[in-house]
Short mmCIF file of C-alpha atoms in Angstrom, two decimals:
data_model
loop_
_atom_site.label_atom_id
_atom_site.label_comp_id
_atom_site.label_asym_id
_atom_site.label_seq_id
_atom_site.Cartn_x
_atom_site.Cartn_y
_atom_site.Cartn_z
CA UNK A 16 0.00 0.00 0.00
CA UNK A 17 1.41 3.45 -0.71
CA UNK A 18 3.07 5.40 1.67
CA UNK A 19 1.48 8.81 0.98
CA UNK A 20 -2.02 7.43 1.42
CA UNK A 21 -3.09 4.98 3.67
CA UNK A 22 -6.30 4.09 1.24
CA UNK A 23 -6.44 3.87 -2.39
CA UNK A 24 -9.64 5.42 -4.14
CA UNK A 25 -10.78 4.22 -7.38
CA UNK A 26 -13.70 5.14 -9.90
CA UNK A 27 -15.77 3.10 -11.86
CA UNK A 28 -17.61 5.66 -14.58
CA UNK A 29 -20.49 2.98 -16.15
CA UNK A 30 -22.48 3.66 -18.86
CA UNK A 31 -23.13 3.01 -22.78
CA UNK A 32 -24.00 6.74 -23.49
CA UNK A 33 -20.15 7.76 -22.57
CA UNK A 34 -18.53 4.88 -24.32
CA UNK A 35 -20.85 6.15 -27.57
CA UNK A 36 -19.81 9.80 -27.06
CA UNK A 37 -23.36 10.44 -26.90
CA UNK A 38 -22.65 12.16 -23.32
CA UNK A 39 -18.93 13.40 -22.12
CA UNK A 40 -17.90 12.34 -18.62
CA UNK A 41 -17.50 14.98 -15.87
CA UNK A 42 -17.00 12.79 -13.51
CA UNK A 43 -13.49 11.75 -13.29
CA UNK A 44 -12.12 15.50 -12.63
CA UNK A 45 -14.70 16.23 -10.57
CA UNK A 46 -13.51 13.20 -8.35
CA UNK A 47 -10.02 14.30 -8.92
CA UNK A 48 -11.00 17.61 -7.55
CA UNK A 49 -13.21 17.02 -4.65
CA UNK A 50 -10.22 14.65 -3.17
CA UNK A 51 -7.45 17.32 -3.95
CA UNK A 52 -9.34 19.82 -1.51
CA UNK A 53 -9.25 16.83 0.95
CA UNK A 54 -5.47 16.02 0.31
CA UNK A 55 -6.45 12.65 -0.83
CA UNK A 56 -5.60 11.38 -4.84
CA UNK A 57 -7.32 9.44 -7.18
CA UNK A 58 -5.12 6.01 -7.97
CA UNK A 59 -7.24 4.64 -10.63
CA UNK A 60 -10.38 4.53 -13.13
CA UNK A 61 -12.24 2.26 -15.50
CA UNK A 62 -14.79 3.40 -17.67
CA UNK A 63 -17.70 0.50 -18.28
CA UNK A 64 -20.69 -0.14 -20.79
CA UNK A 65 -24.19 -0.95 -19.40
CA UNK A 66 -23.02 -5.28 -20.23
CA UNK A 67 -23.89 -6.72 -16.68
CA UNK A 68 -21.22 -9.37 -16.66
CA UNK A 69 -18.40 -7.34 -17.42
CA UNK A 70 -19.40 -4.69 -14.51
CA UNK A 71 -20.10 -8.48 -12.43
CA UNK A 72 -16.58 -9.40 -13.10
CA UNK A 73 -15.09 -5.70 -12.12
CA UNK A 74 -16.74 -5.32 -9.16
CA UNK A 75 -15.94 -8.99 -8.13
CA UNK A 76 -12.15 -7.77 -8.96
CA UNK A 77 -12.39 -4.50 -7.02
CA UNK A 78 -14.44 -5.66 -3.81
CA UNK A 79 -11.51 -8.41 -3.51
CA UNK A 80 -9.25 -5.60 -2.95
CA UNK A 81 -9.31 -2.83 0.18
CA UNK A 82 -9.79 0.36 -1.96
CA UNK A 83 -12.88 2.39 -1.30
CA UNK A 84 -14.47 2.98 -5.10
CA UNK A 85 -16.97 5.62 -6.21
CA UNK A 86 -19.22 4.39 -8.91
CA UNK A 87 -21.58 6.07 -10.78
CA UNK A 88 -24.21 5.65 -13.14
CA UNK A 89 -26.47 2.67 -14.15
CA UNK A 90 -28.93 2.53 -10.54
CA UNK A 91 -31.55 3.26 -11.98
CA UNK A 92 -35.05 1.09 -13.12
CA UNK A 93 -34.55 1.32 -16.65
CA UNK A 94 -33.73 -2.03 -18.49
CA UNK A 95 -30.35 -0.46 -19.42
CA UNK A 96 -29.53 0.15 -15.83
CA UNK A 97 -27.47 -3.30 -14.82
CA UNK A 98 -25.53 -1.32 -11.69
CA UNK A 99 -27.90 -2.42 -8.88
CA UNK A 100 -27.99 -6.39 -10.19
CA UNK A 101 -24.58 -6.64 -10.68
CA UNK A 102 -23.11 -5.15 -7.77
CA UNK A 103 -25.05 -7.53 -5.84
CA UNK A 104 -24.29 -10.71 -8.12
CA UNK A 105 -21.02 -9.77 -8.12
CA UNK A 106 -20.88 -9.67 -3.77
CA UNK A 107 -23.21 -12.32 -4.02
CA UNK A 108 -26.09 -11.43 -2.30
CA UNK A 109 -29.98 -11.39 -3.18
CA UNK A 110 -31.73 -7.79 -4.38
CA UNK A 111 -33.89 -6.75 -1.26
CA UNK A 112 -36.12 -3.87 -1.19
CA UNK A 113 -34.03 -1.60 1.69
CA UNK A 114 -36.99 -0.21 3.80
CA UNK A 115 -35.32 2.73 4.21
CA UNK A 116 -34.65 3.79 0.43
CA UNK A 117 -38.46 2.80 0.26
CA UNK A 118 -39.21 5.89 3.07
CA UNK A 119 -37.13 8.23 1.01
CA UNK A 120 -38.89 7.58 -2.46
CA UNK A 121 -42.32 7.70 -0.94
CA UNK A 122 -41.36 10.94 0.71
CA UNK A 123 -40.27 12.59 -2.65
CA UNK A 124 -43.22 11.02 -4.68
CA UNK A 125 -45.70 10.40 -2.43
CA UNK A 126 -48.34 7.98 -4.13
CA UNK A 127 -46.57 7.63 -7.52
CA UNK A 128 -43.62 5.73 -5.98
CA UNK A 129 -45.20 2.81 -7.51
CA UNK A 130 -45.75 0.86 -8.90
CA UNK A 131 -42.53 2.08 -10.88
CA UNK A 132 -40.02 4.44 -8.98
CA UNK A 133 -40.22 2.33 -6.06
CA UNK A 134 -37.95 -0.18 -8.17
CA UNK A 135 -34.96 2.03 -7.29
CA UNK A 136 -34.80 0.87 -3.48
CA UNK A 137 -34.18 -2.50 -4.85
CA UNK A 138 -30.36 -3.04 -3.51
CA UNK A 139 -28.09 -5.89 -2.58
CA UNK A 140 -28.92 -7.17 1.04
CA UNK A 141 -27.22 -5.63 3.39
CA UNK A 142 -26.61 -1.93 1.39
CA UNK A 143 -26.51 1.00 3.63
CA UNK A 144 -28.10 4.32 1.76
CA UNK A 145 -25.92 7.32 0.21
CA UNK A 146 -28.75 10.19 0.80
CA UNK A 147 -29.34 12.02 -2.50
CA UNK A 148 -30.20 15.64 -1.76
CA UNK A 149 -31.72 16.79 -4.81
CA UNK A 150 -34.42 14.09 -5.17
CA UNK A 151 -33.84 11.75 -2.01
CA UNK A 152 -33.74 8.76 -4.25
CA UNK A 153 -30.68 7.42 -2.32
CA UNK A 154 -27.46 5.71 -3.47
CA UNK A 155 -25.90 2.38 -1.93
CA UNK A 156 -22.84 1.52 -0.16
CA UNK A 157 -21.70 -2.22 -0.47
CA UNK A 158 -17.86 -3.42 0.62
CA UNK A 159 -16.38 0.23 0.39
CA UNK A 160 -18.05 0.54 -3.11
CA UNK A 161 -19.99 3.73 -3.32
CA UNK A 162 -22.87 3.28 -6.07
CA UNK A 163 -24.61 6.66 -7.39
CA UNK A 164 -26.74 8.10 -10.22
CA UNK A 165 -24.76 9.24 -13.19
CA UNK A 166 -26.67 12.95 -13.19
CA UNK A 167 -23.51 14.57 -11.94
CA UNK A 168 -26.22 16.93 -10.13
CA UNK A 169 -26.79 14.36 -7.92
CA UNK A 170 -23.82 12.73 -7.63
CA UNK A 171 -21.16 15.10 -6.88
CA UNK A 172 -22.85 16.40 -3.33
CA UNK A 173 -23.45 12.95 -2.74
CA UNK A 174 -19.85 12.40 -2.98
CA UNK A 175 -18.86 14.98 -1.20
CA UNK A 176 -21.43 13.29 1.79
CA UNK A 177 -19.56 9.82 1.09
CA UNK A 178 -16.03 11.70 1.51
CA UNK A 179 -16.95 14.25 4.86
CA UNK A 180 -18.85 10.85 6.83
CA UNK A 181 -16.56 8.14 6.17
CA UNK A 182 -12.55 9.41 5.33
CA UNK A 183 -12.23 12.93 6.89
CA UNK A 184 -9.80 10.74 9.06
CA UNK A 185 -7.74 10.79 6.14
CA UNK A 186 -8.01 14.43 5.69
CA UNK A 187 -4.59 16.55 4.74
CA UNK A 188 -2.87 13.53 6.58
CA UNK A 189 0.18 14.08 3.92
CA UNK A 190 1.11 16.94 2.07
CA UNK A 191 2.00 16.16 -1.23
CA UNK A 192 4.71 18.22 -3.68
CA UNK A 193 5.24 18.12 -7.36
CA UNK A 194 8.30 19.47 -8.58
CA UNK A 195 9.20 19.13 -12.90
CA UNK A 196 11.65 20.69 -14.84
CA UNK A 197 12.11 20.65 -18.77
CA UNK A 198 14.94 18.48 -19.90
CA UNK A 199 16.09 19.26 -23.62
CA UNK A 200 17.80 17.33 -26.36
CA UNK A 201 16.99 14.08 -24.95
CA UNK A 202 14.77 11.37 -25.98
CA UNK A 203 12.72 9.01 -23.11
CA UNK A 204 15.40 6.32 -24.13
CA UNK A 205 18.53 8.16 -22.68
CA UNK A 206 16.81 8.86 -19.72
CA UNK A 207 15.47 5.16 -18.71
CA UNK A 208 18.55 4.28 -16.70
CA UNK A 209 18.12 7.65 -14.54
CA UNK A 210 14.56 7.06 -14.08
CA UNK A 211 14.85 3.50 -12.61
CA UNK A 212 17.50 4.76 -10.31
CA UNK A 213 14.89 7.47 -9.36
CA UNK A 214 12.45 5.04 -8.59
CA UNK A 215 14.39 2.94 -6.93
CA UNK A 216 16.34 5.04 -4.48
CA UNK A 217 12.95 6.71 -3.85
CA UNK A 218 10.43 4.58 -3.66
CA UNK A 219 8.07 6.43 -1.99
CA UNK A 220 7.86 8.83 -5.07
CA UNK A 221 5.94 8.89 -8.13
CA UNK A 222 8.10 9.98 -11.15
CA UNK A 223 6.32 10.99 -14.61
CA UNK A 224 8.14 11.85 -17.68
CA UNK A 225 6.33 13.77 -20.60
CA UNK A 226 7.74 13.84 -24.04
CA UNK A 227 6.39 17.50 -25.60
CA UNK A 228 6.35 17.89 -29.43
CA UNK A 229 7.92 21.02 -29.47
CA UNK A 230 10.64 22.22 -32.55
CA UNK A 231 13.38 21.27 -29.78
CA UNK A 232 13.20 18.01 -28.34
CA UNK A 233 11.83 17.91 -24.67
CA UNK A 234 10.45 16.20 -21.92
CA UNK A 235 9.17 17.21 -18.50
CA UNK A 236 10.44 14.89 -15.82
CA UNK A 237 8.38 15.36 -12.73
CA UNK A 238 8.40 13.57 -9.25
CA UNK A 239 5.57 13.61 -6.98
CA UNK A 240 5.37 12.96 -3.46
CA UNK A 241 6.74 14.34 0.16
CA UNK A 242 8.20 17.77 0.31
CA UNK A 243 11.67 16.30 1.62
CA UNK A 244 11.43 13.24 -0.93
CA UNK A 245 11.02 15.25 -3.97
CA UNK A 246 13.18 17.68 -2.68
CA UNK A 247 15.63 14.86 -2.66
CA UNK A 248 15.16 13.62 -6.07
CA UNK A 249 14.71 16.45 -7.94
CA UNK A 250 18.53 17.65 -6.93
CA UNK A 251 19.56 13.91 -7.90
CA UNK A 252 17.55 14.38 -10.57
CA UNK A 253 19.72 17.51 -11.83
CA UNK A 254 22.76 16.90 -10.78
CA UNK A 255 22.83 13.85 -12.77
CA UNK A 256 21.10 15.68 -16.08
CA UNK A 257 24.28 18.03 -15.64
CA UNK A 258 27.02 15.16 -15.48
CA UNK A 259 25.08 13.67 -18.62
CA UNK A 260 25.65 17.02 -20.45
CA UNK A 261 21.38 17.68 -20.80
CA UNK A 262 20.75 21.27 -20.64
CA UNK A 263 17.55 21.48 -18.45
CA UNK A 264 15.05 24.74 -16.65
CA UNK A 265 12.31 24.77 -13.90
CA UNK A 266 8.94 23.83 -15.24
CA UNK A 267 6.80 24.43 -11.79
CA UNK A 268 6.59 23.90 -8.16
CA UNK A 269 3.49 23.16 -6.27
#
């Protein structure tokens, strides 16, 4: 498990509409975003149709694992909507109808909750509710997987809710740095041996290297991680560019 955060957070982003480019996604920087402000990352993302065995065998993959995973779209009651089935195929668990989605619905819609929109507090036994605040048709929460509507409306406060009740723990627990600079006249190929002696001697560091099509050749070698870490690597970093004869400048600090 990484040393800079003591969970990993994922995203699943499900839907046919985004793999068609009938709809862009907005939720995979929004995510990005809402755990910067909390000084949490993002460590990965897959983007899924609406084809209930291949969102079965993901969420079989990911609930084996200990990350806590945000995924969104595909709960609701239309035939295309395969979230709620598979999520609890893939835990194995029966659908139940959660008495306490059922209050919410019938709160928001009163009498014409059913026989239809009532469908939508069918969950996997055992799913505690993510409350929705713009319609109060809730979400679910199964094995640290966090299942929401795709309307972004929805979703984002709702993951903001997930975030504040369950990780603020985790809160600005590590203060990550980036440092870069621009390395010139060098191709990706020259630079492999220094990168895998980055990595190695600092393994607590993320290291990304960015090949730019510019008229001169560059790339912008970054590291990522504590303030005293990069600190560390980005003078190694240097000090072996200069002994290789690279002329390099300061791309940014954060």
């Amino acid at each position: 498990m990484s040393s800079i955060q003591a969970v990993r957070f994922g995203a699943i982003i499900i839907g046919d509409e985004i793999l068609s480019g009938k709809r862009q996604d907005a939720h995979l920087s929004k995510l990005i975003s809402l755990l910067s402000e909390r000084g949490l990352s993002l460590s990965w993302a897959e983007y899924l149709g609406d084809e209930r065995p291949q969102i079965v065998a993901t969420l079989k993959r990911t609930m084996a694992s200990n990350d806590a995973v945000f995924c969104f779209g595909g709960i609701g009651a239309t035939p295309d909507d395969q979230t709620r089935q598979a999520a609890a195929e893939a835990s194995g668990l029966p659908i139940s109808r959660h008495p306490g989605a059922v209050a919410e619905i019938e709160a928001r819609f009163g009498e014409s909750a059913y026989p239809k929109r009532v469908l939508m507090a069918d969950f996997p036994l055992h799913a505690n509710l993510i409350p929705n605040p713009v319609n109060r048709v809730p979400g679910f929460s199964l094995a640290q997987h966090y299942f929401m509507p795709g309307f972004p409306e929805m979703a984002w406060p709702m993951t903001e809710w997930i975030l504040d009740t369950h990780y603020r723990h985790l809160f600005h627990q590590h203060t990550l740095h980036e440092s870069s600079i621009l390395v010139f006249d060098a191709g990706e190929s020259q630079l492999l041996d220094l990168m895998g002696e980055i990595t190695s001697r600092y393994p607590a560091i993320k290291l990304s290297s960015l090949p730019r099509l510019d008229q001169r050749r560059t790339i912008e070698l970054g590291v990522r991680g504590s303030k005293a870490d990069t600190g560390q690597a980005m003078q190694h970093i240097q000090a072996a560019l200069d002994s290789m004869g690279y002329p390099w400048q300061t791309a940014g600090v954060a």
